[in-house]
PDB file of C-alpha atoms and ligand atoms in Angstrom:
ATOM      1  CA  MET D   1     -45.811  23.026  -7.092  1.00 81.00           C
ATOM      2  CA  LYS D   2     -43.205  23.702  -9.546  1.00 95.00           C
ATOM      3  CA  ILE D   3     -44.320  24.280 -13.094  1.00 98.00           C
ATOM      4  CA  ALA D   4     -42.099  24.278 -15.873  1.00 98.00           C
ATOM      5  CA  ILE D   5     -43.039  26.453 -18.817  1.00 98.00           C
ATOM      6  CA  GLY D   6     -41.571  26.597 -22.306  1.00 99.00           C
ATOM      7  CA  SER D   7     -42.716  27.549 -26.077  1.00 99.00           C
ATOM      8  CA  ASP D   8     -41.403  28.405 -29.482  1.00 98.00           C
ATOM      9  CA  HIS D   9     -42.252  31.308 -31.241  1.00 98.00           C
ATOM     10  CA  GLY D  10     -45.491  30.155 -32.365  1.00 98.00           C
ATOM     11  CA  GLY D  11     -46.683  29.770 -28.619  1.00 98.00           C
ATOM     12  CA  TYR D  12     -44.586  32.826 -27.175  1.00 98.00           C
ATOM     13  CA  ASN D  13     -47.351  35.238 -26.661  1.00 98.00           C
ATOM     14  CA  LEU D  14     -49.701  32.763 -24.983  1.00 98.00           C
ATOM     15  CA  LYS D  15     -46.436  31.344 -22.665  1.00 98.00           C
ATOM     16  CA  GLU D  16     -45.982  34.898 -21.384  1.00 98.00           C
ATOM     17  CA  GLU D  17     -49.803  35.108 -20.558  1.00 98.00           C
ATOM     18  CA  VAL D  18     -50.007  31.855 -18.970  1.00 98.00           C
ATOM     19  CA  ARG D  19     -46.641  32.266 -16.923  1.00 98.00           C
ATOM     20  CA  GLY D  20     -48.047  35.874 -15.834  1.00 98.00           C
ATOM     21  CA  TRP D  21     -51.168  34.058 -14.648  1.00 98.00           C
ATOM     22  CA  LEU D  22     -49.227  31.093 -12.794  1.00 98.00           C
ATOM     23  CA  GLU D  23     -47.093  33.542 -11.233  1.00 97.00           C
ATOM     24  CA  GLY D  24     -50.058  35.860 -10.158  1.00 98.00           C
ATOM     25  CA  ASN D  25     -51.703  33.063  -8.658  1.00 97.00           C
ATOM     26  CA  GLY D  26     -48.907  31.749  -6.363  1.00 97.00           C
ATOM     27  CA  TYR D  27     -47.399  29.164  -8.507  1.00 97.00           C
ATOM     28  CA  GLU D  28     -43.471  28.820  -8.790  1.00 97.00           C
ATOM     29  CA  THR D  29     -42.427  28.827 -12.459  1.00 98.00           C
ATOM     30  CA  GLU D  30     -39.186  27.904 -14.269  1.00 98.00           C
ATOM     31  CA  ASP D  31     -39.204  29.530 -17.704  1.00 98.00           C
ATOM     32  CA  PHE D  32     -37.396  27.459 -20.348  1.00 98.00           C
ATOM     33  CA  GLY D  33     -37.910  29.936 -23.034  1.00 97.00           C
ATOM     34  CA  THR D  34     -38.208  30.881 -25.759  1.00 98.00           C
ATOM     35  CA  PHE D  35     -37.553  34.550 -24.542  1.00 98.00           C
ATOM     36  CA  SER D  36     -38.485  36.369 -27.801  1.00 98.00           C
ATOM     37  CA  PRO D  37     -40.819  36.021 -30.563  1.00 97.00           C
ATOM     38  CA  SER D  38     -37.901  35.224 -33.106  1.00 98.00           C
ATOM     39  CA  SER D  39     -38.096  31.831 -34.615  1.00 98.00           C
ATOM     40  CA  CYS D  40     -36.753  28.961 -32.991  1.00 98.00           C
ATOM     41  CA  ASP D  41     -37.449  24.875 -32.778  1.00 98.00           C
ATOM     42  CA  TYR D  42     -39.828  23.533 -30.947  1.00 98.00           C
ATOM     43  CA  PRO D  43     -38.281  20.083 -30.196  1.00 98.00           C
ATOM     44  CA  ASP D  44     -35.139  21.901 -28.194  1.00 98.00           C
ATOM     45  CA  ILE D  45     -37.733  23.644 -25.559  1.00 98.00           C
ATOM     46  CA  ALA D  46     -40.036  20.465 -25.546  1.00 99.00           C
ATOM     47  CA  PHE D  47     -37.053  18.398 -24.723  1.00 98.00           C
ATOM     48  CA  ALA D  48     -35.892  20.707 -21.991  1.00 98.00           C
ATOM     49  CA  VAL D  49     -39.329  20.966 -20.079  1.00 98.00           C
ATOM     50  CA  ALA D  50     -39.843  17.190 -20.573  1.00 98.00           C
ATOM     51  CA  LYS D  51     -36.539  16.349 -19.114  1.00 98.00           C
ATOM     52  CA  ALA D  52     -36.942  18.303 -16.082  1.00 98.00           C
ATOM     53  CA  VAL D  53     -40.409  16.779 -15.443  1.00 98.00           C
ATOM     54  CA  ALA D  54     -39.012  13.233 -16.006  1.00 98.00           C
ATOM     55  CA  GLU D  55     -36.127  13.966 -13.748  1.00 98.00           C
ATOM     56  CA  GLY D  56     -38.344  15.282 -11.009  1.00 97.00           C
ATOM     57  CA  ARG D  57     -36.781  18.681 -11.009  1.00 97.00           C
ATOM     58  CA  MET D  58     -40.442  20.199 -11.936  1.00 98.00           C
ATOM     59  CA  GLU D  59     -43.512  18.501 -10.834  1.00 97.00           C
ATOM     60  CA  LYS D  60     -45.447  19.376 -14.177  1.00 98.00           C
ATOM     61  CA  GLY D  61     -44.790  21.096 -17.475  1.00 98.00           C
ATOM     62  CA  ILE D  62     -46.497  23.457 -19.900  1.00 99.00           C
ATOM     63  CA  LEU D  63     -45.673  23.524 -23.534  1.00 99.00           C
ATOM     64  CA  ILE D  64     -46.883  25.835 -25.876  1.00 99.00           C
ATOM     65  CA  CYS D  65     -46.636  26.086 -29.909  1.00 98.00           C
ATOM     66  CA  GLY D  66     -48.726  27.080 -32.818  1.00 98.00           C
ATOM     67  CA  THR D  67     -50.677  24.359 -32.676  1.00 98.00           C
ATOM     68  CA  GLY D  68     -49.692  22.357 -29.561  1.00 98.00           C
ATOM     69  CA  ILE D  69     -48.720  19.200 -31.598  1.00 98.00           C
ATOM     70  CA  GLY D  70     -45.402  19.610 -32.140  1.00 98.00           C
ATOM     71  CA  MET D  71     -44.494  20.157 -28.459  1.00 99.00           C
ATOM     72  CA  SER D  72     -46.669  17.294 -27.447  1.00 98.00           C
ATOM     73  CA  ILE D  73     -45.131  14.523 -30.051  1.00 98.00           C
ATOM     74  CA  ALA D  74     -41.618  15.700 -28.868  1.00 98.00           C
ATOM     75  CA  ALA D  75     -42.627  15.550 -24.950  1.00 98.00           C
ATOM     76  CA  ASN D  76     -43.691  12.014 -25.273  1.00 98.00           C
ATOM     77  CA  LYS D  77     -40.492  10.973 -26.728  1.00 98.00           C
ATOM     78  CA  VAL D  78     -39.080  11.292 -23.158  1.00 98.00           C
ATOM     79  CA  PRO D  79     -39.515   8.452 -21.166  1.00 98.00           C
ATOM     80  CA  GLY D  80     -41.813   9.420 -17.954  1.00 98.00           C
ATOM     81  CA  VAL D  81     -43.430  11.981 -19.854  1.00 98.00           C
ATOM     82  CA  ARG D  82     -47.242  11.807 -20.454  1.00 98.00           C
ATOM     83  CA  ALA D  83     -48.152  15.145 -22.352  1.00 98.00           C
ATOM     84  CA  ALA D  84     -51.589  15.845 -23.136  1.00 99.00           C
ATOM     85  CA  LEU D  85     -52.586  18.364 -26.043  1.00 99.00           C
ATOM     86  CA  CYS D  86     -55.858  19.844 -24.598  1.00 99.00           C
ATOM     87  CA  GLY D  87     -58.375  22.419 -26.451  1.00 98.00           C
ATOM     88  CA  ASP D  88     -61.112  22.050 -23.968  1.00 98.00           C
ATOM     89  CA  THR D  89     -61.616  21.714 -19.972  1.00 98.00           C
ATOM     90  CA  PHE D  90     -63.292  18.250 -20.326  1.00 98.00           C
ATOM     91  CA  SER D  91     -59.842  17.056 -21.917  1.00 98.00           C
ATOM     92  CA  ALA D  92     -57.622  18.841 -19.477  1.00 98.00           C
ATOM     93  CA  ARG D  93     -59.655  17.410 -16.451  1.00 98.00           C
ATOM     94  CA  ALA D  94     -59.417  14.022 -18.142  1.00 98.00           C
ATOM     95  CA  ALA D  95     -55.835  14.333 -18.904  1.00 98.00           C
ATOM     96  CA  ARG D  96     -55.101  14.413 -15.167  1.00 98.00           C
ATOM     97  CA  GLU D  97     -57.849  12.270 -13.768  1.00 98.00           C
ATOM     98  CA  HIS D  98     -57.773   9.217 -16.295  1.00 98.00           C
ATOM     99  CA  ASN D  99     -53.994   9.722 -17.860  1.00 98.00           C
ATOM    100  CA  ASP D 100     -52.161  11.294 -14.952  1.00 98.00           C
ATOM    101  CA  ALA D 101     -50.603  13.709 -17.668  1.00 98.00           C
ATOM    102  CA  ASN D 102     -47.773  15.475 -16.177  1.00 98.00           C
ATOM    103  CA  VAL D 103     -47.206  17.926 -19.353  1.00 99.00           C
ATOM    104  CA  LEU D 104     -50.055  20.057 -20.756  1.00 99.00           C
ATOM    105  CA  ALA D 105     -49.581  21.259 -24.360  1.00 99.00           C
ATOM    106  CA  LEU D 106     -51.404  24.130 -25.893  1.00 99.00           C
ATOM    107  CA  GLY D 107     -51.596  25.813 -29.258  1.00 98.00           C
ATOM    108  CA  GLU D 108     -51.786  29.676 -29.397  1.00 98.00           C
ATOM    109  CA  ARG D 109     -52.665  29.892 -33.084  1.00 98.00           C
ATOM    110  CA  VAL D 110     -55.866  27.557 -32.026  1.00 98.00           C
ATOM    111  CA  THR D 111     -56.849  28.288 -28.477  1.00 98.00           C
ATOM    112  CA  GLY D 112     -57.778  31.680 -27.456  1.00 98.00           C
ATOM    113  CA  ARG D 113     -56.134  32.988 -24.240  1.00 98.00           C
ATOM    114  CA  GLY D 114     -59.102  33.138 -21.975  1.00 98.00           C
ATOM    115  CA  LEU D 115     -59.897  29.426 -22.749  1.00 98.00           C
ATOM    116  CA  ALA D 116     -56.400  28.623 -22.706  1.00 98.00           C
ATOM    117  CA  LEU D 117     -56.047  29.945 -19.025  1.00 98.00           C
ATOM    118  CA  GLU D 118     -59.242  28.176 -18.207  1.00 98.00           C
ATOM    119  CA  ILE D 119     -57.731  24.778 -19.326  1.00 99.00           C
ATOM    120  CA  VAL D 120     -54.623  25.601 -17.518  1.00 98.00           C
ATOM    121  CA  LYS D 121     -56.605  26.086 -14.218  1.00 98.00           C
ATOM    122  CA  VAL D 122     -58.574  23.032 -14.550  1.00 98.00           C
ATOM    123  CA  TRP D 123     -55.515  20.720 -15.226  1.00 98.00           C
ATOM    124  CA  ILE D 124     -53.653  21.934 -12.506  1.00 98.00           C
ATOM    125  CA  ASP D 125     -56.637  21.651 -10.102  1.00 98.00           C
ATOM    126  CA  SER D 126     -57.619  18.046 -11.101  1.00 98.00           C
ATOM    127  CA  LYS D 127     -56.088  15.378  -9.748  1.00 98.00           C
ATOM    128  CA  PHE D 128     -55.064  11.675 -10.908  1.00 98.00           C
ATOM    129  CA  SER D 129     -58.022   9.368  -9.897  1.00 97.00           C
ATOM    130  CA  GLY D 130     -56.302   6.223  -9.579  1.00 96.00           C
ATOM    131  CA  GLY D 131     -58.369   2.878  -9.505  1.00 96.00           C
ATOM    132  CA  ARG D 132     -58.898   1.440 -12.856  1.00 96.00           C
ATOM    133  CA  HIS D 133     -57.087   4.392 -14.386  1.00 97.00           C
ATOM    134  CA  GLN D 134     -53.694   3.040 -12.504  1.00 98.00           C
ATOM    135  CA  LYS D 135     -53.022   0.067 -14.237  1.00 97.00           C
ATOM    136  CA  ARG D 136     -53.982   1.570 -17.755  1.00 98.00           C
ATOM    137  CA  VAL D 137     -51.375   4.434 -17.000  1.00 98.00           C
ATOM    138  CA  GLU D 138     -48.753   1.602 -15.872  1.00 98.00           C
ATOM    139  CA  LYS D 139     -49.564  -0.189 -19.310  1.00 97.00           C
ATOM    140  CA  LEU D 140     -48.761   3.025 -20.972  1.00 96.00           C
ATOM    141  CA  MET D 141     -45.540   3.370 -19.099  1.00 96.00           C
ATOM    142  CA  SER D 142     -44.561  -0.348 -19.673  1.00 97.00           C
ATOM    143  CA  ILE D 143     -44.487   0.636 -23.611  1.00 96.00           C
ATOM    144  CA  GLU D 144     -41.262   2.573 -22.808  1.00 93.00           C
ATOM    145  CA  LYS D 145     -39.367  -0.496 -21.527  1.00 90.00           C
TER     146      LYS D 145
HETATM  147  C1  LIG K 201     -44.364  27.042 -35.915  1.00 61.60           C
HETATM  148  O1  LIG K 201     -44.466  27.889 -37.303  1.00 61.60           O
HETATM  149  C2  LIG K 201     -45.213  25.904 -35.779  1.00 61.60           C
HETATM  150  O2  LIG K 201     -45.082  24.863 -37.055  1.00 61.60           O
HETATM  151  C3  LIG K 201     -44.988  25.315 -34.466  1.00 61.60           C
HETATM  152  O3  LIG K 201     -45.145  26.280 -33.685  1.00 61.60           O
HETATM  153  C4  LIG K 201     -45.983  24.087 -34.064  1.00 61.60           C
HETATM  154  O4  LIG K 201     -47.460  24.374 -34.332  1.00 61.60           O
HETATM  155  C5  LIG K 201     -45.545  22.968 -34.552  1.00 61.60           C
HETATM  156  O5  LIG K 201     -46.100  21.553 -34.157  1.00 61.60           O
END
């Protein structure tokens, strides 16, 4: 599974932690930046990661900013992306099972490192349930047309 990862300066430290965890656990990653704690604009990174996921170059994406809010708003503007901002593992599981979320957004200034890594693990391991959720996701995507 290829996972795109990106952050702005507000999510830089957690991005490095999450990327390290992913690589240490055998996941292939591509880091879309930012590559230092210097200030940058989260929509630039969100767009690059979201586009890679929407075009199928990456299976999933993880975006981190201070709150996760800016990243999730920006990513959800790219057709084909279903980005979910998660601050707990229950939501992370439901985001995959119910919403087939292909991008996870996290907030470094909100969610501690330990919980954030648990959220990432649960989100990656959970699968879309289909069934009654299938037509709801189809309706969601039809809004883009
Ligand atoms: C940067 O200060 C901060 O606004 C950004 O990381 C993010 O929280 C935006 O939603």
